[in-house]
Coordinates of N, CA, C and O in Angstrom, one line a residue:
X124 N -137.3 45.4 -80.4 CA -137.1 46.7 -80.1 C -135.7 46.9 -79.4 O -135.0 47.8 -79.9
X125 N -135.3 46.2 -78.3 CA -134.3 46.1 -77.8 C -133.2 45.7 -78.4 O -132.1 45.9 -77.9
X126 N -133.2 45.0 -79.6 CA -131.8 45.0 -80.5 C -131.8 46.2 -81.2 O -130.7 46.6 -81.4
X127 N -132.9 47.1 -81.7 CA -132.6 48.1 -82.6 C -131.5 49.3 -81.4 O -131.0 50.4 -81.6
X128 N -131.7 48.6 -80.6 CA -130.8 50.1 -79.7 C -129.4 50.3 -79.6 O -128.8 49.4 -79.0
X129 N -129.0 51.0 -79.8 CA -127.8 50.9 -79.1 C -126.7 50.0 -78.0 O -127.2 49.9 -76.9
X130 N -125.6 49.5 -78.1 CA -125.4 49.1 -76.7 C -125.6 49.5 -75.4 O -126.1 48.7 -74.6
X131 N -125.0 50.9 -75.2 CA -125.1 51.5 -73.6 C -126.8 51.9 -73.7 O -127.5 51.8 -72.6
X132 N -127.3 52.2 -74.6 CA -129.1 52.5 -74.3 C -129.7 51.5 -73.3 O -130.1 51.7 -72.2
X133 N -129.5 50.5 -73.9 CA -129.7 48.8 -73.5 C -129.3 48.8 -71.9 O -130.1 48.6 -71.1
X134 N -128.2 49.1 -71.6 CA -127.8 48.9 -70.7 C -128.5 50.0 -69.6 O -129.1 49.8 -68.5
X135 N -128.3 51.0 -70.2 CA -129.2 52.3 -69.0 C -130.3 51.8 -69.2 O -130.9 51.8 -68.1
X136 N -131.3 51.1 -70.2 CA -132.3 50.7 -69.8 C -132.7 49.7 -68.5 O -133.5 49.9 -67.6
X137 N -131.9 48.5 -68.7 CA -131.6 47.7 -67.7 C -131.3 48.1 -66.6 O -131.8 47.7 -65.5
X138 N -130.4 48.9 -66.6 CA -130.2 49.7 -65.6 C -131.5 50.4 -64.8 O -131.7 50.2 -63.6
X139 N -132.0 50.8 -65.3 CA -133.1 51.8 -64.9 C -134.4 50.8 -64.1 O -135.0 50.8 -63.0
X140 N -134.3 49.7 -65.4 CA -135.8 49.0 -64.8 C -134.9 47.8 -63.2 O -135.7 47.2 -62.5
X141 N -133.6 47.6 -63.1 CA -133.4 46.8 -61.7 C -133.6 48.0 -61.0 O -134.0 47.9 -59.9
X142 N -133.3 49.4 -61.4 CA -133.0 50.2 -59.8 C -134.6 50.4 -59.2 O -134.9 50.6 -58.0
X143 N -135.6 50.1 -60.7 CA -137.1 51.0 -60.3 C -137.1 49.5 -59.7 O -137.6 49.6 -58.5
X144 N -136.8 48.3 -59.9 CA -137.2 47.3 -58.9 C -137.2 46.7 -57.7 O -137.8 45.8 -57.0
X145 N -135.7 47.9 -57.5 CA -134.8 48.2 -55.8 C -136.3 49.0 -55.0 O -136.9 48.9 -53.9
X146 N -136.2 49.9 -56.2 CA -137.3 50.6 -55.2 C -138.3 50.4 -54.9 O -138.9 50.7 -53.9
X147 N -138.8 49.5 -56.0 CA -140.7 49.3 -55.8 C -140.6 48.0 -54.5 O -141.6 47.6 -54.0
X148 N -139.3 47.4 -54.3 CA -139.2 46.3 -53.5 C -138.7 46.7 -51.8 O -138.7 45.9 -50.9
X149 N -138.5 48.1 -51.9 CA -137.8 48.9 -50.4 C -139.4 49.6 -50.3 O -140.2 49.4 -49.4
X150 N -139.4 50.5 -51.5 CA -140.6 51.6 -50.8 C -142.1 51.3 -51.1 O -143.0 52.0 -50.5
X151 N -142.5 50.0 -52.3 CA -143.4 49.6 -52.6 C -144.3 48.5 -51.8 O -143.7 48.0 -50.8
X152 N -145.5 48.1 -52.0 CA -146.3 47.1 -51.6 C -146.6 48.2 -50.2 O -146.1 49.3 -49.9
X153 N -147.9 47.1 -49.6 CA -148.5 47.7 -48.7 C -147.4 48.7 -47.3 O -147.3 49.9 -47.1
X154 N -146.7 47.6 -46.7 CA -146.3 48.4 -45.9 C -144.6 48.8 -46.8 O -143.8 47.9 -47.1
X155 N -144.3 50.1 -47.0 CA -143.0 50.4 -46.9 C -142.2 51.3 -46.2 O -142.6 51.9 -45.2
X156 N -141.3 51.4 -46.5 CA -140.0 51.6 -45.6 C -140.7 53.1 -44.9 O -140.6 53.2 -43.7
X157 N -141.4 54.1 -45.4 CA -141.7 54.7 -44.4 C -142.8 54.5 -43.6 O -142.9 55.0 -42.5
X158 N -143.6 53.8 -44.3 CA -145.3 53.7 -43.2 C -144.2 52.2 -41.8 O -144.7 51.8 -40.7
X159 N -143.0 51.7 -42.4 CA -142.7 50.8 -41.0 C -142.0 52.0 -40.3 O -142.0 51.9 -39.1
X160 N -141.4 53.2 -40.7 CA -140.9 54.2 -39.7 C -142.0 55.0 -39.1 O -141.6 55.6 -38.2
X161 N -143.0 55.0 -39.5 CA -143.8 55.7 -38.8 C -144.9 55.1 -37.5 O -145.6 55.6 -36.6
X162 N -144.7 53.6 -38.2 CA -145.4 52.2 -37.1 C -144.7 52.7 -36.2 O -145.2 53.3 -35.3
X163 N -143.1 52.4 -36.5 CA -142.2 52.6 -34.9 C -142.4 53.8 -34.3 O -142.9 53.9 -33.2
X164 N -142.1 54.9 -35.0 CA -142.2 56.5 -34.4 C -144.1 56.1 -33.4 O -144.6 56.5 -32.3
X165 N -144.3 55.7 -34.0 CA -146.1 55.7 -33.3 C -146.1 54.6 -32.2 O -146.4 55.1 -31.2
X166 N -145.7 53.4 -32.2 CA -145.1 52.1 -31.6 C -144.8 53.0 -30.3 O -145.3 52.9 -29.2
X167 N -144.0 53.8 -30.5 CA -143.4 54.4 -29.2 C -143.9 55.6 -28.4 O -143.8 55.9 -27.2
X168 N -144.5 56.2 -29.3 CA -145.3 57.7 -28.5 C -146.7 56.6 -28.0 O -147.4 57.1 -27.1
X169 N -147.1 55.2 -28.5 CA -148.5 54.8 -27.2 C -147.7 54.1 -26.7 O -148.3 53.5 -25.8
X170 N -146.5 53.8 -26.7 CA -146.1 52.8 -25.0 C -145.4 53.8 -24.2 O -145.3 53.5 -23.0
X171 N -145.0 54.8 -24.6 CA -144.6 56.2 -23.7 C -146.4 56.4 -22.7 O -146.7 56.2 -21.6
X172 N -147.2 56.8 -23.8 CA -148.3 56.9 -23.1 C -148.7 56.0 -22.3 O -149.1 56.4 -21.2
X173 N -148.9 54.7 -22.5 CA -149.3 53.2 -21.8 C -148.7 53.6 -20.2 O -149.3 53.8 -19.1
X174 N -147.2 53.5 -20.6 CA -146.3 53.7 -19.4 C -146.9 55.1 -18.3 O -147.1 55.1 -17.0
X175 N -147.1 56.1 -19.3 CA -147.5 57.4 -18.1 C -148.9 57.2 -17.6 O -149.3 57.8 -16.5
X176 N -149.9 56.2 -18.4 CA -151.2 55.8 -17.7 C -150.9 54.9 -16.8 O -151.4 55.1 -15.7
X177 N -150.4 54.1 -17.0 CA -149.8 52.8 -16.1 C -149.2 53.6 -14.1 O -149.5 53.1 -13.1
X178 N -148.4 54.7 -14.3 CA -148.4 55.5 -13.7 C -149.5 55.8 -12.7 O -149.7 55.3 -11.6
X179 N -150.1 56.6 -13.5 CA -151.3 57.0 -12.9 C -152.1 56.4 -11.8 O -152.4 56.9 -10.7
X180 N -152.5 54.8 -12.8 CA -153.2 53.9 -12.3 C -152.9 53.1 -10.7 O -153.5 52.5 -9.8
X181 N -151.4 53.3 -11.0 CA -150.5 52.9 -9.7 C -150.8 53.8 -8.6 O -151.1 53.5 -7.5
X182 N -150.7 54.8 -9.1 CA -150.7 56.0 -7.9 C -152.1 55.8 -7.5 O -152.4 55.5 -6.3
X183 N -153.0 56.0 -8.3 CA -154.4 55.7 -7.9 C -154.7 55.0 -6.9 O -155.0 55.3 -5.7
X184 N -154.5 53.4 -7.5 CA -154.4 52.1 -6.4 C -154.1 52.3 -5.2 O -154.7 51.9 -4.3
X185 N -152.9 53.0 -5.3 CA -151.8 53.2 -3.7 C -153.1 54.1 -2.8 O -153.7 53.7 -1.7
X186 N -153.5 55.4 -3.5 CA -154.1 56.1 -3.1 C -155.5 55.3 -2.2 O -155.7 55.2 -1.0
X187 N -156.1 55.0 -3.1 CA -157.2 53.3 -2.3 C -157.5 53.0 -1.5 O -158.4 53.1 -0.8
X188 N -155.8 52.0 -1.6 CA -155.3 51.6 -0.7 C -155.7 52.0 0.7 O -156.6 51.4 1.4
X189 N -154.9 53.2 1.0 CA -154.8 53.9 1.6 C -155.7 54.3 2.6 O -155.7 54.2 3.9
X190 N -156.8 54.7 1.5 CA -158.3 55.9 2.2 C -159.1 54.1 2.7 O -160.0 54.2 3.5
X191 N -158.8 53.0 2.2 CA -159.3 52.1 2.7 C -159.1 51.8 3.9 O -160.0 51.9 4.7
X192 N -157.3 51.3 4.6 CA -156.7 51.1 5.6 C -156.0 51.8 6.1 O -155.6 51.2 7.1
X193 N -155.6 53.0 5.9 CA -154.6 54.2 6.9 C -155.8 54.9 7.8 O -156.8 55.4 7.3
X194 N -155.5 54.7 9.1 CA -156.5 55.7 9.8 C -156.3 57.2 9.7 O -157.2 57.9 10.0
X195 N -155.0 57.6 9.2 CA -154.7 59.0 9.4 C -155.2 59.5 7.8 O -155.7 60.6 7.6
X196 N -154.8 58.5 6.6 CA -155.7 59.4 5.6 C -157.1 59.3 5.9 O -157.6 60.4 5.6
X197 N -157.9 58.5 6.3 CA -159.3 58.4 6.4 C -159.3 59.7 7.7 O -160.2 60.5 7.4
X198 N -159.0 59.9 8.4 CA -159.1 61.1 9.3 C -158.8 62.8 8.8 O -159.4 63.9 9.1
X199 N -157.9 62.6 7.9 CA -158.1 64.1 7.3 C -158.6 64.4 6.1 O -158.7 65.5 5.7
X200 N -159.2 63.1 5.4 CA -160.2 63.3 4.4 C -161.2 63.8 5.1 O -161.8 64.8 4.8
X201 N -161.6 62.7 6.6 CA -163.0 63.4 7.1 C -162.9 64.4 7.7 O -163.9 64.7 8.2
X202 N -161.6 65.5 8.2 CA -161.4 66.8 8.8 C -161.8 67.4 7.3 O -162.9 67.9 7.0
X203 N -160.8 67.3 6.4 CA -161.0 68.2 5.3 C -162.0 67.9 3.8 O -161.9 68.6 2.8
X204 N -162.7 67.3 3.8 CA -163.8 67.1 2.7 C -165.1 67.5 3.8 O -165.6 68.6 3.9
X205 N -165.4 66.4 4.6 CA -166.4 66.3 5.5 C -166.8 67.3 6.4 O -168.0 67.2 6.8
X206 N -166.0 68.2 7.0 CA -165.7 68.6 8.4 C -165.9 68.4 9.4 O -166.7 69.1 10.1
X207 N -165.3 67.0 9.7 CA -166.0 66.6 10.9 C -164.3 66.8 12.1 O -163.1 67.0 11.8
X208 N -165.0 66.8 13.5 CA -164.1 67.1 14.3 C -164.3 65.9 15.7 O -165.3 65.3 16.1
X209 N -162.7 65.9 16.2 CA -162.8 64.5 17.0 C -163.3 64.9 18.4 O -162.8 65.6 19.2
X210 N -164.6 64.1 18.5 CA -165.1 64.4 19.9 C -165.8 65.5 20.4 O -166.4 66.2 19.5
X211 N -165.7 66.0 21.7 CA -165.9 67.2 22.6 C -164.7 67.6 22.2 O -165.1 68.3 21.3
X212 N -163.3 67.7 22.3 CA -162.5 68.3 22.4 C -161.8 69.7 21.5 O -161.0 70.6 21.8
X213 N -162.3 69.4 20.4 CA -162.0 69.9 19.0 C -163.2 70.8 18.7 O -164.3 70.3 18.8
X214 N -163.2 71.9 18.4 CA -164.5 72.8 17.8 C -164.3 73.3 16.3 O -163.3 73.5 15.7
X215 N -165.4 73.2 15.9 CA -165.3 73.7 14.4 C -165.6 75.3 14.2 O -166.4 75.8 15.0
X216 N -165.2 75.9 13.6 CA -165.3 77.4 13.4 C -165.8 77.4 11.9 O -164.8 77.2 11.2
X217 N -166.9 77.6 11.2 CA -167.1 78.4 10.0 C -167.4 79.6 9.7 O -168.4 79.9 10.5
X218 N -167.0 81.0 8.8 CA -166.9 81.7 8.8 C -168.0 81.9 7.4 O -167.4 81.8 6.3
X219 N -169.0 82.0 7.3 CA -169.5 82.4 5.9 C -169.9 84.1 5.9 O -170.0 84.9 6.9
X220 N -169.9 84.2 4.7 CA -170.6 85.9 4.2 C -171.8 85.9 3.8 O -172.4 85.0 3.3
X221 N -172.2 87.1 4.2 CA -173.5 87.3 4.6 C -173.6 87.2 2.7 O -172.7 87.0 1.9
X222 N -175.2 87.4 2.4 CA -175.4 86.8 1.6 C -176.7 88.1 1.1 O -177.7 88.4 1.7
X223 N -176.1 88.7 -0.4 CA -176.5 89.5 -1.3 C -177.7 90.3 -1.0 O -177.8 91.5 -1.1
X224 N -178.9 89.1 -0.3 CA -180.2 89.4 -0.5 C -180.5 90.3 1.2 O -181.1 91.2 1.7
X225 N -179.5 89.3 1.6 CA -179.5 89.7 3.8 C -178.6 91.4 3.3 O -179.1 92.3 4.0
X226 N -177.8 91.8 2.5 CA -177.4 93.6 2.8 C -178.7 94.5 2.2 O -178.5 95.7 2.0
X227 N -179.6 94.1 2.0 CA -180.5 94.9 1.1 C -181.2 95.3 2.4 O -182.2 96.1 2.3

């Protein structure tokens, strides 16, 4: 079949089938040229995230740290979560509202 053709036919043929082979060998088989751009594009939006968790977890730790061995954070967690107050010297004041059922 290929002798009955033409010269240049022949040739745009050949032509045709190395370029479809350029391509099936760039964009073809499992991974190609875009699913590896989109590995990377992805590759980097979870080590962006890794990095901003990694963050976190630091800050956390420090935080720990802290409420473990700082006397002054363990003292205003227990002024302000707990309310507790130091000694005789210090008075506590709570202020609540009366309550729905007590205006009737």
């Amino acid at each position: 079949m290929a002798s009955e053709l033409p010269r240049g036919v022949r040739r745009i043929f050949w032509v045709a089938v190395a370029a479809g082979g350029v391509l099936f060998a760039v964009q073809g088989g499992e991974f190609g040229t875009l699913d590896l751009w989109r590995q990377r594009r992805d590759r980097k939006r979870i080590t962006s995230g890794i990095d901003s968790l990694q963050h976190v977890v630091d800050s956390l730790k420090n935080y720990a740290a802290k409420v473990q061995h700082d006397p002054a954070t363990q003292e205003r967690i227990a002024r302000e979560v707990f309310g507790m107050v130091r000694g005789n010297k210090e008075l506590l004041y709570r202020f609540a509202s009366p309550r729905d059922s007590a205006r009737k």
